[in-house]
């Protein structure tokens, strides 16, 4: 069995995810094929998709123009597995705020019942890295946060890790998101978790 994983390739940190998911497949003894998705027809035949970090607004603009977003939206509505990191997490959130006082809007794919605050930890200067205790993992995981959003309300989703008082890794059904960047470390355990969730 070959697992076909798409990587939303509109913008942002794509290559590192490609390496991480291939390595995760190798560790699990699974054959994995990764392809970049920028056009709606490239979604055909995929088993799951990774939505990388970057700038969520830029991704929405480009994806809307190409017709990719509406197609992916209808797939996600039917339980298509997705893993979002950082900006990718914003895209999957039901409630998004730009600042604490700004009104709530919806992400591009509002299937995860969480509220997220963009750039919640501050600006680029407030980017940080910290050891995270993740549910089900025996060893800590290095969480790299880059202009990360804050999950201000986890809603009905399951919280797998928190730091500084906020959830940073949540999942619900076939969707999982981290506000940090696991692809920027050598540790492939989170990518493995995503692959396992697809074949379960
Ligand atoms: N600040 C970005 C946004 O709001 C997300 C940052 C990231 O993905 N590293 O879209």
PDB file of C-alpha atoms and ligand atoms in Angstrom:
ATOM      1  CA  UNK A   1       0.000   0.000   0.000  1.00  0.00           C
ATOM      2  CA  UNK A   2       1.304   3.434  -0.960  1.00  0.00           C
ATOM      3  CA  UNK A   3       0.146   6.393   1.093  1.00  0.00           C
ATOM      4  CA  UNK A   4      -0.279   9.469  -1.075  1.00  0.00           C
ATOM      5  CA  UNK A   5       0.236  12.651   0.881  1.00  0.00           C
ATOM      6  CA  UNK A   6      -0.342  16.083  -0.618  1.00  0.00           C
ATOM      7  CA  UNK A   7       1.433  19.192   0.570  1.00  0.00           C
ATOM      8  CA  UNK A   8      -0.406  22.432   0.085  1.00  0.00           C
ATOM      9  CA  UNK A   9       2.245  24.163  -1.985  1.00  0.00           C
ATOM     10  CA  UNK A  10       0.878  27.665  -2.259  1.00  0.00           C
ATOM     11  CA  UNK A  11       3.338  29.339   0.037  1.00  0.00           C
ATOM     12  CA  UNK A  12       5.514  28.767   3.074  1.00  0.00           C
ATOM     13  CA  UNK A  13       7.689  26.028   4.585  1.00  0.00           C
ATOM     14  CA  UNK A  14       7.056  23.118   2.245  1.00  0.00           C
ATOM     15  CA  UNK A  15      10.330  21.251   1.685  1.00  0.00           C
ATOM     16  CA  UNK A  16      10.891  20.458   5.363  1.00  0.00           C
ATOM     17  CA  UNK A  17       7.488  18.789   5.578  1.00  0.00           C
ATOM     18  CA  UNK A  18       8.295  16.720   2.516  1.00  0.00           C
ATOM     19  CA  UNK A  19      11.473  15.400   4.183  1.00  0.00           C
ATOM     20  CA  UNK A  20       9.737  14.853   7.547  1.00  0.00           C
ATOM     21  CA  UNK A  21       6.825  12.879   6.107  1.00  0.00           C
ATOM     22  CA  UNK A  22       9.102  10.718   3.958  1.00  0.00           C
ATOM     23  CA  UNK A  23      11.278   9.976   6.999  1.00  0.00           C
ATOM     24  CA  UNK A  24       8.203   9.217   9.098  1.00  0.00           C
ATOM     25  CA  UNK A  25       7.046   6.728   6.447  1.00  0.00           C
ATOM     26  CA  UNK A  26      10.457   5.066   6.474  1.00  0.00           C
ATOM     27  CA  UNK A  27      10.377   4.753  10.272  1.00  0.00           C
ATOM     28  CA  UNK A  28       6.936   3.166  10.139  1.00  0.00           C
ATOM     29  CA  UNK A  29       7.812   0.891   7.231  1.00  0.00           C
ATOM     30  CA  UNK A  30       5.172   2.532   5.050  1.00  0.00           C
ATOM     31  CA  UNK A  31       5.612   3.518   1.450  1.00  0.00           C
ATOM     32  CA  UNK A  32       4.817   7.215   1.162  1.00  0.00           C
ATOM     33  CA  UNK A  33       4.533   9.404  -1.914  1.00  0.00           C
ATOM     34  CA  UNK A  34       4.504  13.156  -1.452  1.00  0.00           C
ATOM     35  CA  UNK A  35       3.262  15.624  -4.017  1.00  0.00           C
ATOM     36  CA  UNK A  36       2.782  19.355  -4.003  1.00  0.00           C
ATOM     37  CA  UNK A  37      -0.705  20.625  -4.499  1.00  0.00           C
ATOM     38  CA  UNK A  38      -1.340  23.992  -6.079  1.00  0.00           C
ATOM     39  CA  UNK A  39      -4.230  23.129  -8.406  1.00  0.00           C
ATOM     40  CA  UNK A  40      -7.583  21.471  -7.637  1.00  0.00           C
ATOM     41  CA  UNK A  41      -6.975  18.457  -9.906  1.00  0.00           C
ATOM     42  CA  UNK A  42      -3.824  17.580  -7.926  1.00  0.00           C
ATOM     43  CA  UNK A  43      -6.055  16.619  -4.994  1.00  0.00           C
ATOM     44  CA  UNK A  44      -7.309  13.536  -6.857  1.00  0.00           C
ATOM     45  CA  UNK A  45      -6.271  10.235  -5.331  1.00  0.00           C
ATOM     46  CA  UNK A  46      -4.630  11.663  -2.210  1.00  0.00           C
ATOM     47  CA  UNK A  47      -4.966   9.953   1.195  1.00  0.00           C
ATOM     48  CA  UNK A  48      -4.290  13.087   3.223  1.00  0.00           C
ATOM     49  CA  UNK A  49      -2.921  16.607   3.070  1.00  0.00           C
ATOM     50  CA  UNK A  50      -0.460  18.708   5.042  1.00  0.00           C
ATOM     51  CA  UNK A  51      -1.136  22.427   5.310  1.00  0.00           C
ATOM     52  CA  UNK A  52       2.218  24.102   6.093  1.00  0.00           C
ATOM     53  CA  UNK A  53       3.115  27.312   7.886  1.00  0.00           C
ATOM     54  CA  UNK A  54       3.565  30.584   6.049  1.00  0.00           C
ATOM     55  CA  UNK A  55       1.129  33.454   5.729  1.00  0.00           C
ATOM     56  CA  UNK A  56      -2.456  32.296   5.940  1.00  0.00           C
ATOM     57  CA  UNK A  57      -3.784  35.378   4.117  1.00  0.00           C
ATOM     58  CA  UNK A  58      -1.431  34.832   1.148  1.00  0.00           C
ATOM     59  CA  UNK A  59      -2.431  31.162   0.981  1.00  0.00           C
ATOM     60  CA  UNK A  60      -6.116  32.033   0.936  1.00  0.00           C
ATOM     61  CA  UNK A  61      -5.649  34.569  -1.856  1.00  0.00           C
ATOM     62  CA  UNK A  62      -3.729  32.181  -4.105  1.00  0.00           C
ATOM     63  CA  UNK A  63      -5.849  29.148  -3.351  1.00  0.00           C
ATOM     64  CA  UNK A  64      -9.088  30.955  -4.044  1.00  0.00           C
ATOM     65  CA  UNK A  65      -7.855  32.158  -7.422  1.00  0.00           C
ATOM     66  CA  UNK A  66      -6.950  28.644  -8.581  1.00  0.00           C
ATOM     67  CA  UNK A  67     -10.137  26.971  -7.327  1.00  0.00           C
ATOM     68  CA  UNK A  68      -8.093  24.763  -5.008  1.00  0.00           C
ATOM     69  CA  UNK A  69      -9.669  25.980  -1.789  1.00  0.00           C
ATOM     70  CA  UNK A  70     -13.309  25.215  -2.628  1.00  0.00           C
ATOM     71  CA  UNK A  71     -12.411  21.694  -3.790  1.00  0.00           C
ATOM     72  CA  UNK A  72     -10.324  20.966  -0.699  1.00  0.00           C
ATOM     73  CA  UNK A  73     -13.085  22.389   1.446  1.00  0.00           C
ATOM     74  CA  UNK A  74     -15.589  19.879   0.116  1.00  0.00           C
ATOM     75  CA  UNK A  75     -13.122  17.010   0.650  1.00  0.00           C
ATOM     76  CA  UNK A  76     -12.454  18.058   4.264  1.00  0.00           C
ATOM     77  CA  UNK A  77     -16.198  18.203   4.845  1.00  0.00           C
ATOM     78  CA  UNK A  78     -16.154  14.474   4.063  1.00  0.00           C
ATOM     79  CA  UNK A  79     -13.503  13.582   6.619  1.00  0.00           C
ATOM     80  CA  UNK A  80     -10.403  13.870   4.418  1.00  0.00           C
ATOM     81  CA  UNK A  81      -7.339  13.679   6.755  1.00  0.00           C
ATOM     82  CA  UNK A  82      -5.429  16.929   7.237  1.00  0.00           C
ATOM     83  CA  UNK A  83      -2.461  18.050   9.309  1.00  0.00           C
ATOM     84  CA  UNK A  84      -2.000  21.817   9.686  1.00  0.00           C
ATOM     85  CA  UNK A  85       1.020  23.573  11.168  1.00  0.00           C
ATOM     86  CA  UNK A  86       0.937  27.206  12.255  1.00  0.00           C
ATOM     87  CA  UNK A  87      -0.685  29.105   9.341  1.00  0.00           C
ATOM     88  CA  UNK A  88      -2.131  25.716   8.308  1.00  0.00           C
ATOM     89  CA  UNK A  89      -3.790  25.525  11.730  1.00  0.00           C
ATOM     90  CA  UNK A  90      -5.324  28.961  11.158  1.00  0.00           C
ATOM     91  CA  UNK A  91      -6.815  27.778   7.854  1.00  0.00           C
ATOM     92  CA  UNK A  92      -8.550  24.863   9.620  1.00  0.00           C
ATOM     93  CA  UNK A  93     -10.013  26.882  12.522  1.00  0.00           C
ATOM     94  CA  UNK A  94     -13.674  27.615  12.976  1.00  0.00           C
ATOM     95  CA  UNK A  95     -12.956  30.932  14.714  1.00  0.00           C
ATOM     96  CA  UNK A  96     -10.021  33.187  13.841  1.00  0.00           C
ATOM     97  CA  UNK A  97      -9.086  36.537  15.373  1.00  0.00           C
ATOM     98  CA  UNK A  98      -6.428  38.893  14.054  1.00  0.00           C
ATOM     99  CA  UNK A  99      -6.022  40.605  17.413  1.00  0.00           C
ATOM    100  CA  UNK A 100      -7.645  40.101  20.788  1.00  0.00           C
ATOM    101  CA  UNK A 101     -10.168  42.858  20.043  1.00  0.00           C
ATOM    102  CA  UNK A 102     -10.883  42.074  16.405  1.00  0.00           C
ATOM    103  CA  UNK A 103     -14.048  40.269  15.354  1.00  0.00           C
ATOM    104  CA  UNK A 104     -14.170  36.522  14.873  1.00  0.00           C
ATOM    105  CA  UNK A 105     -13.924  35.301  11.286  1.00  0.00           C
ATOM    106  CA  UNK A 106     -13.728  31.768   9.869  1.00  0.00           C
ATOM    107  CA  UNK A 107     -10.670  29.984   8.535  1.00  0.00           C
ATOM    108  CA  UNK A 108     -10.674  28.814   4.910  1.00  0.00           C
ATOM    109  CA  UNK A 109     -11.652  25.301   6.094  1.00  0.00           C
ATOM    110  CA  UNK A 110     -13.542  25.820   9.344  1.00  0.00           C
ATOM    111  CA  UNK A 111     -13.756  22.162  10.362  1.00  0.00           C
ATOM    112  CA  UNK A 112     -11.825  22.292  13.608  1.00  0.00           C
ATOM    113  CA  UNK A 113     -13.908  23.618  16.475  1.00  0.00           C
ATOM    114  CA  UNK A 114     -11.216  25.872  17.957  1.00  0.00           C
ATOM    115  CA  UNK A 115     -10.679  29.602  18.350  1.00  0.00           C
ATOM    116  CA  UNK A 116      -7.267  30.819  17.261  1.00  0.00           C
ATOM    117  CA  UNK A 117      -5.566  34.186  17.674  1.00  0.00           C
ATOM    118  CA  UNK A 118      -3.100  35.031  14.903  1.00  0.00           C
ATOM    119  CA  UNK A 119       0.418  36.025  16.008  1.00  0.00           C
ATOM    120  CA  UNK A 120      -0.846  35.446  19.550  1.00  0.00           C
ATOM    121  CA  UNK A 121       2.593  35.255  21.168  1.00  0.00           C
ATOM    122  CA  UNK A 122       3.720  38.547  19.614  1.00  0.00           C
ATOM    123  CA  UNK A 123       5.915  39.441  16.656  1.00  0.00           C
ATOM    124  CA  UNK A 124       8.864  37.690  15.018  1.00  0.00           C
ATOM    125  CA  UNK A 125      11.061  38.676  17.974  1.00  0.00           C
ATOM    126  CA  UNK A 126       8.814  36.663  20.272  1.00  0.00           C
ATOM    127  CA  UNK A 127       9.409  33.429  18.380  1.00  0.00           C
ATOM    128  CA  UNK A 128      10.659  30.727  20.737  1.00  0.00           C
ATOM    129  CA  UNK A 129      11.485  27.089  21.145  1.00  0.00           C
ATOM    130  CA  UNK A 130      10.514  24.930  24.117  1.00  0.00           C
ATOM    131  CA  UNK A 131      10.278  21.282  25.152  1.00  0.00           C
ATOM    132  CA  UNK A 132       6.718  19.972  24.996  1.00  0.00           C
ATOM    133  CA  UNK A 133       5.178  17.018  26.760  1.00  0.00           C
ATOM    134  CA  UNK A 134       2.891  15.394  24.220  1.00  0.00           C
ATOM    135  CA  UNK A 135       0.160  12.940  25.169  1.00  0.00           C
ATOM    136  CA  UNK A 136       1.289   9.432  24.221  1.00  0.00           C
ATOM    137  CA  UNK A 137       4.957  10.399  23.678  1.00  0.00           C
ATOM    138  CA  UNK A 138       7.552   9.173  26.144  1.00  0.00           C
ATOM    139  CA  UNK A 139      10.197  11.793  25.435  1.00  0.00           C
ATOM    140  CA  UNK A 140       9.645  15.570  25.147  1.00  0.00           C
ATOM    141  CA  UNK A 141       9.272  17.114  21.693  1.00  0.00           C
ATOM    142  CA  UNK A 142      11.019  20.346  20.738  1.00  0.00           C
ATOM    143  CA  UNK A 143       8.337  22.867  19.790  1.00  0.00           C
ATOM    144  CA  UNK A 144       9.555  25.634  17.475  1.00  0.00           C
ATOM    145  CA  UNK A 145       7.138  28.574  17.497  1.00  0.00           C
ATOM    146  CA  UNK A 146       7.488  31.220  14.768  1.00  0.00           C
ATOM    147  CA  UNK A 147       4.985  34.076  14.892  1.00  0.00           C
ATOM    148  CA  UNK A 148       2.716  31.346  16.110  1.00  0.00           C
ATOM    149  CA  UNK A 149      -1.000  31.683  16.700  1.00  0.00           C
ATOM    150  CA  UNK A 150      -2.517  30.968  20.121  1.00  0.00           C
ATOM    151  CA  UNK A 151      -5.315  28.453  20.454  1.00  0.00           C
ATOM    152  CA  UNK A 152      -7.487  30.525  22.768  1.00  0.00           C
ATOM    153  CA  UNK A 153     -10.358  27.992  22.902  1.00  0.00           C
ATOM    154  CA  UNK A 154      -9.868  24.285  22.152  1.00  0.00           C
ATOM    155  CA  UNK A 155     -13.635  23.807  21.805  1.00  0.00           C
ATOM    156  CA  UNK A 156     -14.506  20.144  21.442  1.00  0.00           C
ATOM    157  CA  UNK A 157     -11.098  19.082  20.140  1.00  0.00           C
ATOM    158  CA  UNK A 158      -8.683  16.839  22.048  1.00  0.00           C
ATOM    159  CA  UNK A 159      -5.672  18.677  23.476  1.00  0.00           C
ATOM    160  CA  UNK A 160      -2.442  16.680  22.998  1.00  0.00           C
ATOM    161  CA  UNK A 161       0.006  19.311  24.279  1.00  0.00           C
ATOM    162  CA  UNK A 162      -0.016  22.746  25.914  1.00  0.00           C
ATOM    163  CA  UNK A 163       2.575  25.312  26.863  1.00  0.00           C
ATOM    164  CA  UNK A 164       2.421  28.717  28.571  1.00  0.00           C
ATOM    165  CA  UNK A 165      -1.201  28.008  29.440  1.00  0.00           C
ATOM    166  CA  UNK A 166      -2.478  27.353  25.917  1.00  0.00           C
ATOM    167  CA  UNK A 167      -3.025  24.249  23.799  1.00  0.00           C
ATOM    168  CA  UNK A 168      -0.446  23.921  21.008  1.00  0.00           C
ATOM    169  CA  UNK A 169      -1.387  20.545  19.531  1.00  0.00           C
ATOM    170  CA  UNK A 170      -5.012  19.504  19.120  1.00  0.00           C
ATOM    171  CA  UNK A 171      -6.943  17.015  17.062  1.00  0.00           C
ATOM    172  CA  UNK A 172     -10.503  16.177  16.211  1.00  0.00           C
ATOM    173  CA  UNK A 173     -11.608  13.377  13.914  1.00  0.00           C
ATOM    174  CA  UNK A 174      -9.164  13.194  11.010  1.00  0.00           C
ATOM    175  CA  UNK A 175      -7.807  16.714  11.504  1.00  0.00           C
ATOM    176  CA  UNK A 176      -4.794  17.544  13.650  1.00  0.00           C
ATOM    177  CA  UNK A 177      -2.982  20.841  14.061  1.00  0.00           C
ATOM    178  CA  UNK A 178       0.098  22.190  15.808  1.00  0.00           C
ATOM    179  CA  UNK A 179       0.801  25.884  16.331  1.00  0.00           C
ATOM    180  CA  UNK A 180       4.525  25.026  16.230  1.00  0.00           C
ATOM    181  CA  UNK A 181       6.693  23.613  13.428  1.00  0.00           C
ATOM    182  CA  UNK A 182       7.578  19.918  13.902  1.00  0.00           C
ATOM    183  CA  UNK A 183       9.024  19.876  10.371  1.00  0.00           C
ATOM    184  CA  UNK A 184      11.857  22.145  11.533  1.00  0.00           C
ATOM    185  CA  UNK A 185      13.255  19.456  13.826  1.00  0.00           C
ATOM    186  CA  UNK A 186      14.666  16.019  12.997  1.00  0.00           C
ATOM    187  CA  UNK A 187      11.948  14.463  15.135  1.00  0.00           C
ATOM    188  CA  UNK A 188       9.338  12.778  12.928  1.00  0.00           C
ATOM    189  CA  UNK A 189       7.015  11.485  15.650  1.00  0.00           C
ATOM    190  CA  UNK A 190       4.215  13.953  14.892  1.00  0.00           C
ATOM    191  CA  UNK A 191       4.332  13.247  11.148  1.00  0.00           C
ATOM    192  CA  UNK A 192       4.234   9.538  12.045  1.00  0.00           C
ATOM    193  CA  UNK A 193       1.143  10.140  14.146  1.00  0.00           C
ATOM    194  CA  UNK A 194      -0.541  11.751  11.144  1.00  0.00           C
ATOM    195  CA  UNK A 195       0.344   8.825   8.843  1.00  0.00           C
ATOM    196  CA  UNK A 196      -0.937   6.369  11.451  1.00  0.00           C
ATOM    197  CA  UNK A 197      -4.201   8.275  11.811  1.00  0.00           C
ATOM    198  CA  UNK A 198      -4.781   7.868   8.067  1.00  0.00           C
ATOM    199  CA  UNK A 199      -4.367   4.100   8.015  1.00  0.00           C
ATOM    200  CA  UNK A 200      -6.209   3.416  11.281  1.00  0.00           C
TER     201      UNK A 200
HETATM  202  N1  LIG B   1       1.646  34.567  11.466  1.00  0.00           N
HETATM  203  C1  LIG B   1       1.273  33.712  10.381  1.00  0.00           C
HETATM  204  C2  LIG B   1      -0.198  33.896  10.004  1.00  0.00           C
HETATM  205  O1  LIG B   1      -0.918  34.526  10.705  1.00  0.00           O
HETATM  206  C3  LIG B   1       1.551  32.278  10.739  1.00  0.00           C
HETATM  207  C4  LIG B   1       3.027  32.089  10.995  1.00  0.00           C
HETATM  208  C5  LIG B   1       3.581  30.736  10.596  1.00  0.00           C
HETATM  209  O2  LIG B   1       2.941  29.936   9.913  1.00  0.00           O
HETATM  210  N2  LIG B   1       4.810  30.493  10.959  1.00  0.00           N
HETATM  211  O3  LIG B   1      -0.618  33.440   8.979  1.00  0.00           O
END
